[in-house]
N, CA, C and O of each residue as an XYZ file, in Angstrom:
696
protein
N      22.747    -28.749    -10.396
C      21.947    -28.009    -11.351
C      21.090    -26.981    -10.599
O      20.396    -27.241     -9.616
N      21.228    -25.757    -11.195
C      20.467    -24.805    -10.000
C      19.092    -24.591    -11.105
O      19.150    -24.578    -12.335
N      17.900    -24.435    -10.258
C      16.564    -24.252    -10.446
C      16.308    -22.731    -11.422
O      17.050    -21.793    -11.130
N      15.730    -22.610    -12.053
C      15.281    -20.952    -13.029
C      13.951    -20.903    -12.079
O      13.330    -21.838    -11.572
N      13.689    -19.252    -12.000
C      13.079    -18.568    -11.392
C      11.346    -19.735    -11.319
O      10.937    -20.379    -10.353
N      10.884    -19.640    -12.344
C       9.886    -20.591    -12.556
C       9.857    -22.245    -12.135
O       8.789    -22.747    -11.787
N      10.599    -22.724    -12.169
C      11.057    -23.874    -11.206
C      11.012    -23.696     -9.820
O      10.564    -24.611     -9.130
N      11.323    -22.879     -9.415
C      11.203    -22.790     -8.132
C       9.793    -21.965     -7.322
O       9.407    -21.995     -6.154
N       9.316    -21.309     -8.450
C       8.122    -20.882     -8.127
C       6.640    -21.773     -8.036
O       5.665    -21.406     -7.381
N       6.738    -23.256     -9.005
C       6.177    -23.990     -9.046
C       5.949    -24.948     -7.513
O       6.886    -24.813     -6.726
N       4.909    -25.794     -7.089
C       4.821    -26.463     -6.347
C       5.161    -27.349     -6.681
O       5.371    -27.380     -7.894
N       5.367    -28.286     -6.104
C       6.695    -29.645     -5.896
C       4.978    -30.847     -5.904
O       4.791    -31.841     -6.605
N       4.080    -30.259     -4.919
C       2.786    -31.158     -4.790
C       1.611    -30.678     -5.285
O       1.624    -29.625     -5.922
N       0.354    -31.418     -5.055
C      -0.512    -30.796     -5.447
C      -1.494    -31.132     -6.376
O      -2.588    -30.567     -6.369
N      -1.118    -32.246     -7.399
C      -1.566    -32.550     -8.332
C      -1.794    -31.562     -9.798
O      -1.989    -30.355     -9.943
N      -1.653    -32.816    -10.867
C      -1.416    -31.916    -12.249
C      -2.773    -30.551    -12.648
O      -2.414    -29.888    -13.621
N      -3.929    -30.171    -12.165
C      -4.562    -29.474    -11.717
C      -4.517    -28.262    -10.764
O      -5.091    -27.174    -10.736
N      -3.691    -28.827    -10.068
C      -3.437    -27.599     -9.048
C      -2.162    -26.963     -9.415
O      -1.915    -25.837     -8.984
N      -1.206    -27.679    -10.286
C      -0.058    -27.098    -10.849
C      -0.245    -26.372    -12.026
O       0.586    -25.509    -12.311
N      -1.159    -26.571    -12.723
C      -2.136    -25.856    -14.126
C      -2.038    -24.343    -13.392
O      -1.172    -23.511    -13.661
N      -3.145    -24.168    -12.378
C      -3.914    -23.337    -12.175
C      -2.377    -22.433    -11.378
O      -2.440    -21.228    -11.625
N      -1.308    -22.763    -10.658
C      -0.275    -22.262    -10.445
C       0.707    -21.370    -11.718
O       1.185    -20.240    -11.818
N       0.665    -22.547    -12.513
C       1.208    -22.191    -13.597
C       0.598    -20.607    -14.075
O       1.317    -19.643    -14.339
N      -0.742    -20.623    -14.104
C      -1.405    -19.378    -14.554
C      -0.976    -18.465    -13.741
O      -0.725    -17.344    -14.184
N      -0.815    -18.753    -12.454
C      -0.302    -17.106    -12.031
C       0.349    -16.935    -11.908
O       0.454    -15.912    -11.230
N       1.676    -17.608    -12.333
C       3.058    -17.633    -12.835
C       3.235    -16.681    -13.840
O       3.979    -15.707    -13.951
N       2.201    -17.293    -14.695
C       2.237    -16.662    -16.325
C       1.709    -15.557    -16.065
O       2.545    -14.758    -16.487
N       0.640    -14.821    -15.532
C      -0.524    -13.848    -15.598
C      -0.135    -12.473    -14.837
O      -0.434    -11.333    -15.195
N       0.855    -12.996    -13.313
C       1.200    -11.804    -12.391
C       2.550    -11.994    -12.528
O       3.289    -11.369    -13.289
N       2.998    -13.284    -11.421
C       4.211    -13.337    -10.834
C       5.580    -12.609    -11.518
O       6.268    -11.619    -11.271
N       5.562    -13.581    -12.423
C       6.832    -13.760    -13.408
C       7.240    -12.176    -13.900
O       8.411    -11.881    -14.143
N       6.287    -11.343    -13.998
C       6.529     -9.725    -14.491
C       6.780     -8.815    -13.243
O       7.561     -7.864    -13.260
N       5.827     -9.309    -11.848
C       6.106     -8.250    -10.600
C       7.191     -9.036    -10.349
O       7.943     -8.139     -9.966
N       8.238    -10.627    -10.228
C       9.445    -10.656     -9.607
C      10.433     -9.627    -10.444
O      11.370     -8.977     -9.980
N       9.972     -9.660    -11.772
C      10.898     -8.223    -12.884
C      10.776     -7.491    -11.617
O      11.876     -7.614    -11.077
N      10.232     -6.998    -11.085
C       9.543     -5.004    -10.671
C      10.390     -5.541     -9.374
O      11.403     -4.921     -9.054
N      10.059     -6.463     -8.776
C      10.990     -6.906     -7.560
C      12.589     -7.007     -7.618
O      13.345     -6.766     -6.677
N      12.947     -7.407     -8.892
C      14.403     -7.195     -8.867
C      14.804     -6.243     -9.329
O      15.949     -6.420     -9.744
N      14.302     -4.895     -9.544
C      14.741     -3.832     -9.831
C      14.723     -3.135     -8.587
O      14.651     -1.922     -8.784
N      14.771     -3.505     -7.144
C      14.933     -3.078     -6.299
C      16.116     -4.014     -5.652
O      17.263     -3.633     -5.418
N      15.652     -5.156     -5.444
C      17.045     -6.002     -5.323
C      17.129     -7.174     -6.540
O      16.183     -7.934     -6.747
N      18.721     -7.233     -7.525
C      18.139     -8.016     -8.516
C      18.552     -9.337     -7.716
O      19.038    -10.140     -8.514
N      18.522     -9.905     -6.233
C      18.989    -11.241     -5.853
C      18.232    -11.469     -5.420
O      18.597    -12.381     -4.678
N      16.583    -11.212     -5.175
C      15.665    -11.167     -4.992
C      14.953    -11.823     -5.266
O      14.408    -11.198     -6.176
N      13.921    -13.679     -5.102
C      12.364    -13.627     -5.968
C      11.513    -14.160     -4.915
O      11.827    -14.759     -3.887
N      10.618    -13.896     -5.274
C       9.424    -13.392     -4.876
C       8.589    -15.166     -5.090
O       8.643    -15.556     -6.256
N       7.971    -16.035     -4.212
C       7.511    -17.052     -3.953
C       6.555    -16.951     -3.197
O       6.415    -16.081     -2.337
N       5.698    -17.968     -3.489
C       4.738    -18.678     -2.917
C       4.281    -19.863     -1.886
O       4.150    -20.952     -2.445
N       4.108    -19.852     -0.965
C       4.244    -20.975     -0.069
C       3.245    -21.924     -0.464
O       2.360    -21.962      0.391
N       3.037    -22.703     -1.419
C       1.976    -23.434     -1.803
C       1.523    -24.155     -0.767
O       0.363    -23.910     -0.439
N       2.122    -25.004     -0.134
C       1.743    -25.890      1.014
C       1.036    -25.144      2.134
O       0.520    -25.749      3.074
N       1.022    -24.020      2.035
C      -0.221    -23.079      3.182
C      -1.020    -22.778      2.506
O      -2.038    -22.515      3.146
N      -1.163    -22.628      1.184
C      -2.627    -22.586      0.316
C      -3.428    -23.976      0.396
O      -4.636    -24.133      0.578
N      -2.275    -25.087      0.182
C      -3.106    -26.695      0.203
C      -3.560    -26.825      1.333
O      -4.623    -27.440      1.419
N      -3.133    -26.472      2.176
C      -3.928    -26.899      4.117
C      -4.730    -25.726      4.393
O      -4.817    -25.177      5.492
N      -5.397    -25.324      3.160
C      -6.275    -24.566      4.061
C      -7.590    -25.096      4.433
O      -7.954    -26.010      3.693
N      -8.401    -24.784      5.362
C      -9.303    -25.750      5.835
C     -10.029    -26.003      4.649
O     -10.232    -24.964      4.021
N     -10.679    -27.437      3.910
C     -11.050    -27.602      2.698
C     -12.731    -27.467      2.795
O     -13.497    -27.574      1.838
N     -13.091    -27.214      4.142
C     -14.380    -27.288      3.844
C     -14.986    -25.832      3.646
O     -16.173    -25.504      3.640
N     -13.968    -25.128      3.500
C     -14.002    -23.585      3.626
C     -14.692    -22.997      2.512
O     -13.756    -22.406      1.974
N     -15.673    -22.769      1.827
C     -15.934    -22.738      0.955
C     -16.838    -20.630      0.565
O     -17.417    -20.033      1.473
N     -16.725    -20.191     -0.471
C     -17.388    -18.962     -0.594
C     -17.229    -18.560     -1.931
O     -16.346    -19.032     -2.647
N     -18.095    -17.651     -2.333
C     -18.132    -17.231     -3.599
C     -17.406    -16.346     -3.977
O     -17.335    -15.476     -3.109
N     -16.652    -16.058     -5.096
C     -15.949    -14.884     -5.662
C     -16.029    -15.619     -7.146
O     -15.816    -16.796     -7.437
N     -16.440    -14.423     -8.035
C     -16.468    -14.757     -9.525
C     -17.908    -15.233    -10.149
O     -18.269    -15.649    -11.250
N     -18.553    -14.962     -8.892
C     -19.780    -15.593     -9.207
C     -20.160    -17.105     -9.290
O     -21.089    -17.623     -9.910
N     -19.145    -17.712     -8.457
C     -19.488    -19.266     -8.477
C     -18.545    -19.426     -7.160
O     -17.508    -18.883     -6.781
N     -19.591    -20.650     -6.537
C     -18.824    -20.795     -5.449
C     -17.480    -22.196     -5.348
O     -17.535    -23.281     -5.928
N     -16.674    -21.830     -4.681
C     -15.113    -22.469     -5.182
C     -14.861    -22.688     -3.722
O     -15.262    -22.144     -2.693
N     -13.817    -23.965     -4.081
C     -13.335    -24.163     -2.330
C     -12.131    -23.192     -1.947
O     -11.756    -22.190     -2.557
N     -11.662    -23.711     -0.862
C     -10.377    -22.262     -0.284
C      -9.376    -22.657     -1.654
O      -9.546    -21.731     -2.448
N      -8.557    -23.502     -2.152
C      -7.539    -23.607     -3.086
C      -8.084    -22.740     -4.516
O      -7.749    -21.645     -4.969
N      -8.762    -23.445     -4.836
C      -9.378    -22.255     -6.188
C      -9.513    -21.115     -6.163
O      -9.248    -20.331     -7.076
N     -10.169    -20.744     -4.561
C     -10.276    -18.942     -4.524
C      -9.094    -18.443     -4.325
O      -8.886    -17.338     -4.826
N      -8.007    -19.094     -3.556
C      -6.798    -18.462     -3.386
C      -6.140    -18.190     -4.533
O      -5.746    -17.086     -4.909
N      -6.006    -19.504     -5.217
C      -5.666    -18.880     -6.451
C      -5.957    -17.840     -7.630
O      -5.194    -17.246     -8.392
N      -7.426    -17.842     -7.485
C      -8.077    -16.539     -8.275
C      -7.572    -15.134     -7.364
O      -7.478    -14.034     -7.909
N      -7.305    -15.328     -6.078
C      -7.289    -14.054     -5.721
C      -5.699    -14.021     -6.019
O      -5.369    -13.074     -6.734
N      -4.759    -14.788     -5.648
C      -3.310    -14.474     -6.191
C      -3.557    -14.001     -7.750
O      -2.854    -13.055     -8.107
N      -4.176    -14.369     -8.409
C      -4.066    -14.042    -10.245
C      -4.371    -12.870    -10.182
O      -3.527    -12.201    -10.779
N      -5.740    -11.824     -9.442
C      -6.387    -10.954    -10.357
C      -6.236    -10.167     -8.716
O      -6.135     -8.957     -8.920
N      -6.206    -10.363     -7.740
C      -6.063     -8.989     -6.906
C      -4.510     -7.961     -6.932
O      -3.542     -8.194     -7.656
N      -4.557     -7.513     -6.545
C      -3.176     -6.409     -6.337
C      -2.178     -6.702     -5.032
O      -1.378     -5.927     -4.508
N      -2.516     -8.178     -4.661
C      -1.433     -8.385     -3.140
C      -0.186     -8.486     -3.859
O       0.650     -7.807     -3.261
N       0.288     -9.022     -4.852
C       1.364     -9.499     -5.388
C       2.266     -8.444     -6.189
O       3.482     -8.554     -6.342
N       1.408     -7.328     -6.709
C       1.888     -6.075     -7.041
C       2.404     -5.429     -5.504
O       3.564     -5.100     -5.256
N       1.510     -5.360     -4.775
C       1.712     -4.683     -3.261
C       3.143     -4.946     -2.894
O       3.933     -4.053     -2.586
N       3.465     -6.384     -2.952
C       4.590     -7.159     -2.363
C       5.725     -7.021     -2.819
O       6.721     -6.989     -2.096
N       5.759     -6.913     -4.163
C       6.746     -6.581     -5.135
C       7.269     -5.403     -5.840
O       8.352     -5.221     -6.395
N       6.181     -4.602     -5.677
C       7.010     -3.342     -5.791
C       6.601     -2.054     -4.739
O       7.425     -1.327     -4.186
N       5.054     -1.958     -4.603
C       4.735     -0.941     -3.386
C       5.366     -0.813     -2.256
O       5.771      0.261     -1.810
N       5.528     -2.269     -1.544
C       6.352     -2.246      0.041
C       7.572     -1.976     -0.312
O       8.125     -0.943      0.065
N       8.044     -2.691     -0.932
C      10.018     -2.499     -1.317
C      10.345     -1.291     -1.470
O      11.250     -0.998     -0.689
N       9.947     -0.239     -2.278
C       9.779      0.816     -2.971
C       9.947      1.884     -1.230
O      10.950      2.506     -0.881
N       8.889      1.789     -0.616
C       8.344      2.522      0.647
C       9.560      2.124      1.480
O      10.317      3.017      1.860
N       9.873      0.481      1.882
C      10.964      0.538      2.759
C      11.849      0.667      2.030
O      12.529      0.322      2.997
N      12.676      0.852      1.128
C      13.761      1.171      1.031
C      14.450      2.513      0.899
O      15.646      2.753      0.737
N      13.056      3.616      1.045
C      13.796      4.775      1.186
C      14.368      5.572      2.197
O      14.768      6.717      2.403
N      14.214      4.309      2.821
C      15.556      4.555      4.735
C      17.069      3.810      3.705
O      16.945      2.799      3.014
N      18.302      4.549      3.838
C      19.092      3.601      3.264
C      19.586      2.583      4.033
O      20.108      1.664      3.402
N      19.554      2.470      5.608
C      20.127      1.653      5.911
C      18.656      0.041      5.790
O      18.992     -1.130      5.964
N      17.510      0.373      5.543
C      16.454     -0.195      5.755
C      16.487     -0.865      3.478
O      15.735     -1.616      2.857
N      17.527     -0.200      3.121
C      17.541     -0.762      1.949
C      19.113     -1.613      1.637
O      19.411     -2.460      0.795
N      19.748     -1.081      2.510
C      20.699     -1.963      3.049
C      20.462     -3.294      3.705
O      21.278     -4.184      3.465
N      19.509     -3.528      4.457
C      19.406     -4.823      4.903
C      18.214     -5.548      3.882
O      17.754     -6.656      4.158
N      17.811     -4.825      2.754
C      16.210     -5.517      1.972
C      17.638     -6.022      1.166
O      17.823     -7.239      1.137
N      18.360     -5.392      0.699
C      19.478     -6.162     -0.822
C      20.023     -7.078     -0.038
O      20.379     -8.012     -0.757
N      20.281     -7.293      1.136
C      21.011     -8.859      1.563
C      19.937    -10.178      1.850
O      20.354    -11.258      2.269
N      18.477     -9.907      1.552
C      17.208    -10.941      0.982
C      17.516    -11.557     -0.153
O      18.197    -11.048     -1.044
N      17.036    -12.667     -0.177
C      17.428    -13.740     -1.412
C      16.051    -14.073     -2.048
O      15.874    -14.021     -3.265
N      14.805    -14.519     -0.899
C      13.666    -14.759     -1.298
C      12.741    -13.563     -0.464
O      13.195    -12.818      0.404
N      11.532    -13.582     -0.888
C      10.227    -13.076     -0.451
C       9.273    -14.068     -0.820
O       8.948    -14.254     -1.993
N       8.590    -15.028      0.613
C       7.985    -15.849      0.613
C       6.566    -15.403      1.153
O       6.422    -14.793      2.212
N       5.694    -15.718      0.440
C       4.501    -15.791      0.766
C       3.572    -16.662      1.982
O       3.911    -17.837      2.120
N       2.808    -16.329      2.573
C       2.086    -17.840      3.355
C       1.070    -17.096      3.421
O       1.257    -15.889      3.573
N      -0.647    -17.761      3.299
C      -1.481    -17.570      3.437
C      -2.192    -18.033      4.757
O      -2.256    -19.243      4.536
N      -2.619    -17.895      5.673
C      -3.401    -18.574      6.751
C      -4.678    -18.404      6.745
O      -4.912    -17.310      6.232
N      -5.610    -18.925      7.052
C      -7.147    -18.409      7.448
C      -7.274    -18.547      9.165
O      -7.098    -19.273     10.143
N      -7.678    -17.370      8.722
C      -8.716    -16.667     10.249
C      -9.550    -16.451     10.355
O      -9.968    -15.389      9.894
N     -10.459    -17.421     11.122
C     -12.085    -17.240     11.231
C     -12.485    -15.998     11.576
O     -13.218    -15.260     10.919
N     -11.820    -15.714     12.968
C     -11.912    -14.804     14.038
C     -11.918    -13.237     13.480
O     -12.323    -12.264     14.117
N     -11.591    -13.233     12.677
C     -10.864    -11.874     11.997
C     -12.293    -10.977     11.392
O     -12.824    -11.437     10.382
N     -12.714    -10.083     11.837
C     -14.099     -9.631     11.279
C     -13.737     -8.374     10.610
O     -14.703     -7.634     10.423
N     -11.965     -7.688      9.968
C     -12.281     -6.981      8.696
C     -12.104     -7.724      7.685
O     -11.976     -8.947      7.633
N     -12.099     -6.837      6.752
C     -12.401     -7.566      5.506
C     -11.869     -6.708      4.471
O     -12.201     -7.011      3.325
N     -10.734     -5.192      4.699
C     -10.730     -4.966      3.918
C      -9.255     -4.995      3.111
O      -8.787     -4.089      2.421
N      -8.675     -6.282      3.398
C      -7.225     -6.332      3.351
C      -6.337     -5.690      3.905
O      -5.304     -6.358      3.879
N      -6.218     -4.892      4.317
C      -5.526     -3.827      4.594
C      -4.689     -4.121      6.197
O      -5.045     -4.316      7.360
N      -3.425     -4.016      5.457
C      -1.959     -4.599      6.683
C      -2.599     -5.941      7.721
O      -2.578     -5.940      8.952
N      -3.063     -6.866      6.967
C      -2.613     -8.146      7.568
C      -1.809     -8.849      7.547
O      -1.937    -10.061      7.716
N      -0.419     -8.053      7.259
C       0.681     -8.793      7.149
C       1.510     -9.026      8.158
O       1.705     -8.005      8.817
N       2.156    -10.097      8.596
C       2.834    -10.443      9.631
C       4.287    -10.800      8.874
O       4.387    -11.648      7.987
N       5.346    -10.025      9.373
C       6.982    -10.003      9.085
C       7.578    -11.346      9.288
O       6.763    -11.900     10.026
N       8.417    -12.074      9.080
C       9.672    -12.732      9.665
C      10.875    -12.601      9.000
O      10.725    -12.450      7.787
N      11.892    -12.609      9.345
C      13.596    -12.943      8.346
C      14.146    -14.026      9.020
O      14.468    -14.093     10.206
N      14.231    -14.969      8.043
C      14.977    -16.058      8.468
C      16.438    -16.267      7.571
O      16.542    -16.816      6.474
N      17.282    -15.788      8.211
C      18.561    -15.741      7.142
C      18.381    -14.528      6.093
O      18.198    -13.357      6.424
N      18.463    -14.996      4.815
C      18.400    -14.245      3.746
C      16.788    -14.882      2.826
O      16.494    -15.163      1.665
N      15.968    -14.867      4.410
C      14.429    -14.999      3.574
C      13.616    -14.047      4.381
O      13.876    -13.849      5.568
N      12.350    -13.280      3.577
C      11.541    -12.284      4.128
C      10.240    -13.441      4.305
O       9.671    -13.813      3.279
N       9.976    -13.769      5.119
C       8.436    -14.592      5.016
C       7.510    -13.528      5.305
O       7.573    -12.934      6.381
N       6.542    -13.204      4.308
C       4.969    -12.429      4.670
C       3.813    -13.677      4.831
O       3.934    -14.804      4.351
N       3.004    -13.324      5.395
C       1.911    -14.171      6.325
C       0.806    -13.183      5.873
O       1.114    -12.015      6.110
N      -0.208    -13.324      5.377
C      -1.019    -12.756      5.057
C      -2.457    -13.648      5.634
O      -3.188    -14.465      5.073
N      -2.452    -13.003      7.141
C      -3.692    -13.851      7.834
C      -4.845    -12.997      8.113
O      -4.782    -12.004      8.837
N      -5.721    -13.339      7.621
C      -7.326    -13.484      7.148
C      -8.526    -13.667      7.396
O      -8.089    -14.433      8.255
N      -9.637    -13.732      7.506
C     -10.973    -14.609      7.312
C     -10.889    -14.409      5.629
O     -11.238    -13.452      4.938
N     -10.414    -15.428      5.340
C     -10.186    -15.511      3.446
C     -11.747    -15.373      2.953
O     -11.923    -14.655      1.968
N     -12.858    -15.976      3.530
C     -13.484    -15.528      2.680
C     -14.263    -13.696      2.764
O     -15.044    -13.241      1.929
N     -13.968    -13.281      3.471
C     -13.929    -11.537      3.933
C     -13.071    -10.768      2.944
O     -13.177     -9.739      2.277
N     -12.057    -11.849      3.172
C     -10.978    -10.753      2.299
C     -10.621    -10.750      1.022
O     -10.135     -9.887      0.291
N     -11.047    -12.229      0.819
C     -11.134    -12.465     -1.113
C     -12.510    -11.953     -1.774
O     -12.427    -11.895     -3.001
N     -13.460    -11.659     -1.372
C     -14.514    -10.888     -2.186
C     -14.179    -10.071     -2.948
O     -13.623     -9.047     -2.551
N     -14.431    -10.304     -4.269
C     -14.734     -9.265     -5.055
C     -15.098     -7.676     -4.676
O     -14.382     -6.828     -5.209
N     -15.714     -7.414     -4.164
C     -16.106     -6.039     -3.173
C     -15.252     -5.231     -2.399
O     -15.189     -4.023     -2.169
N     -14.447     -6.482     -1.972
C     -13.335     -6.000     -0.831
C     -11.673     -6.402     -1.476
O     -10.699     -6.575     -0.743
N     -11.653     -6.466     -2.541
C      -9.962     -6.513     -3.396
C      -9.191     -5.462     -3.592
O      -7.978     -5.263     -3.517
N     -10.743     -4.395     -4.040
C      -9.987     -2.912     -4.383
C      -8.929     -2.261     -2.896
O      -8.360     -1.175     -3.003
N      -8.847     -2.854     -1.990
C      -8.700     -1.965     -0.877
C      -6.919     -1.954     -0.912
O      -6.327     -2.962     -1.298
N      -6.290     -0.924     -0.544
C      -5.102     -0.703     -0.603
C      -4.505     -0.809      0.853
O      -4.956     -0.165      1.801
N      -3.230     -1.864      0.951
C      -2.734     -1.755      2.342
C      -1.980     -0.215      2.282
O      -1.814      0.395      1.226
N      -1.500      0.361      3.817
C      -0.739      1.510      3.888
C       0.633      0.621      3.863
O       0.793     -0.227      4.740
N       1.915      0.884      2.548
C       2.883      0.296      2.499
C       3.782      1.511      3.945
O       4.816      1.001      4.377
N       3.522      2.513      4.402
C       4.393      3.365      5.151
C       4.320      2.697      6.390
O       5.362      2.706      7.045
N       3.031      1.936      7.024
C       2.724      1.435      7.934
C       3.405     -0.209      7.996
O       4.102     -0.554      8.951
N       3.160     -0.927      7.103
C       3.687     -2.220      6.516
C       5.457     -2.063      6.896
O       6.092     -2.712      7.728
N       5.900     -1.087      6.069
C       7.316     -0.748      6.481
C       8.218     -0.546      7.740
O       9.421     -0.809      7.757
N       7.644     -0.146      8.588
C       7.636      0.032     10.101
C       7.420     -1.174     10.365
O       8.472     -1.804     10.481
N       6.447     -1.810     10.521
C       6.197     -3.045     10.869
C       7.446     -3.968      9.972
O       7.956     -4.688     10.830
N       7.950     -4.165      8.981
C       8.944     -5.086      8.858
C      10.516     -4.857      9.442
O      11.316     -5.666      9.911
N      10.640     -2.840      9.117
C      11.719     -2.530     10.035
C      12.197     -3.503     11.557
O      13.301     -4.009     11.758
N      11.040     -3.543     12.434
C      11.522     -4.385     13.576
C      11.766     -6.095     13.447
O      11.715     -6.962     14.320
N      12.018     -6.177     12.144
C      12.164     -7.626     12.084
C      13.644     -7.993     11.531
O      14.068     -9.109     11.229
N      14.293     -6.781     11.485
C      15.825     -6.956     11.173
C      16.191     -6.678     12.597
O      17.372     -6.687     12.943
């Protein structure tokens, strides 16, 4: 029995709470930018590494929304309502694929996986190209490493990565 897009976007762990609050950004972003994502490749979707959102250090704690939330809650508010997931799904794809041979190797991707890390060390804050490449087979893993609470502020969401720069940087990973 093969899995529908939403099945597989769901976490496997986590508890019925933390699968709620998944569910929402299933419903709210995902499910419409993997649309925008497969109109560039339709064999394409676009995932979440939940298990690097659950290990994030739990004592990590900061405000966004006006209340303060631990690292799992803010991650998730920032997956729902910032623009990384638009970025991912249609801005970068869009930018690299107008090399054709660089859109030649994006249509033989199956997934685009997400992972979040925290980085203490990291003193910007304004999102902008903390993304780290891999291809493993017919998977794109993005790494989006951080000082999460720098980079999930409210203050600092509006900020736009350079997808021309991002692109280059994934080019050397084919």
């Amino acid at each position: 029995m093969s899995l529908n897009y939403e099945e597989e976007f769901l976490p496997k762990t986590g508890g019925l709470s933390f699968k709620k609050q998944v569910r929402e950004v299933f419903s709210a972003k995902a499910n419409d930018k993997n649309k925008e994502l497969q109109k560039i490749n339709p064999n394409m979707i676009f995932l979440i590494d939940w298990e690097s959102v659950l290990t994030l250090p739990s004592d990590l704690k900061w405000k966004a929304r006006r209340e303060e939330l631990g690292p799992v809650d803010n991650a998730i508010l920032y997956l729902k309502f910032s623009r990384k997931i638009n970025y991912l799904c249609e801005d970068l794809p869009k930018e690299f694929c107008k090399d054709p041979d660089c859109k030649e190797a994006f249509l033989g991707l199956k997934k685009m996986i997400l992972h979040i890390k925290h980085n203490p060390n990291d003193t910007q804050s304004n999102g902008c190209n903390f993304h780290q490449f891999g291809v493993a087979g017919e998977e794109l893993h993005v790494t989006l490493e951080a000082n999460l609470p720098e980079l999930m502020r409210e203050a600092n969401d509006g900020s736009c990565p350079d997808a021309k720069e991002d692109a280059k940087r994934l080019t050397n990973c084919f």
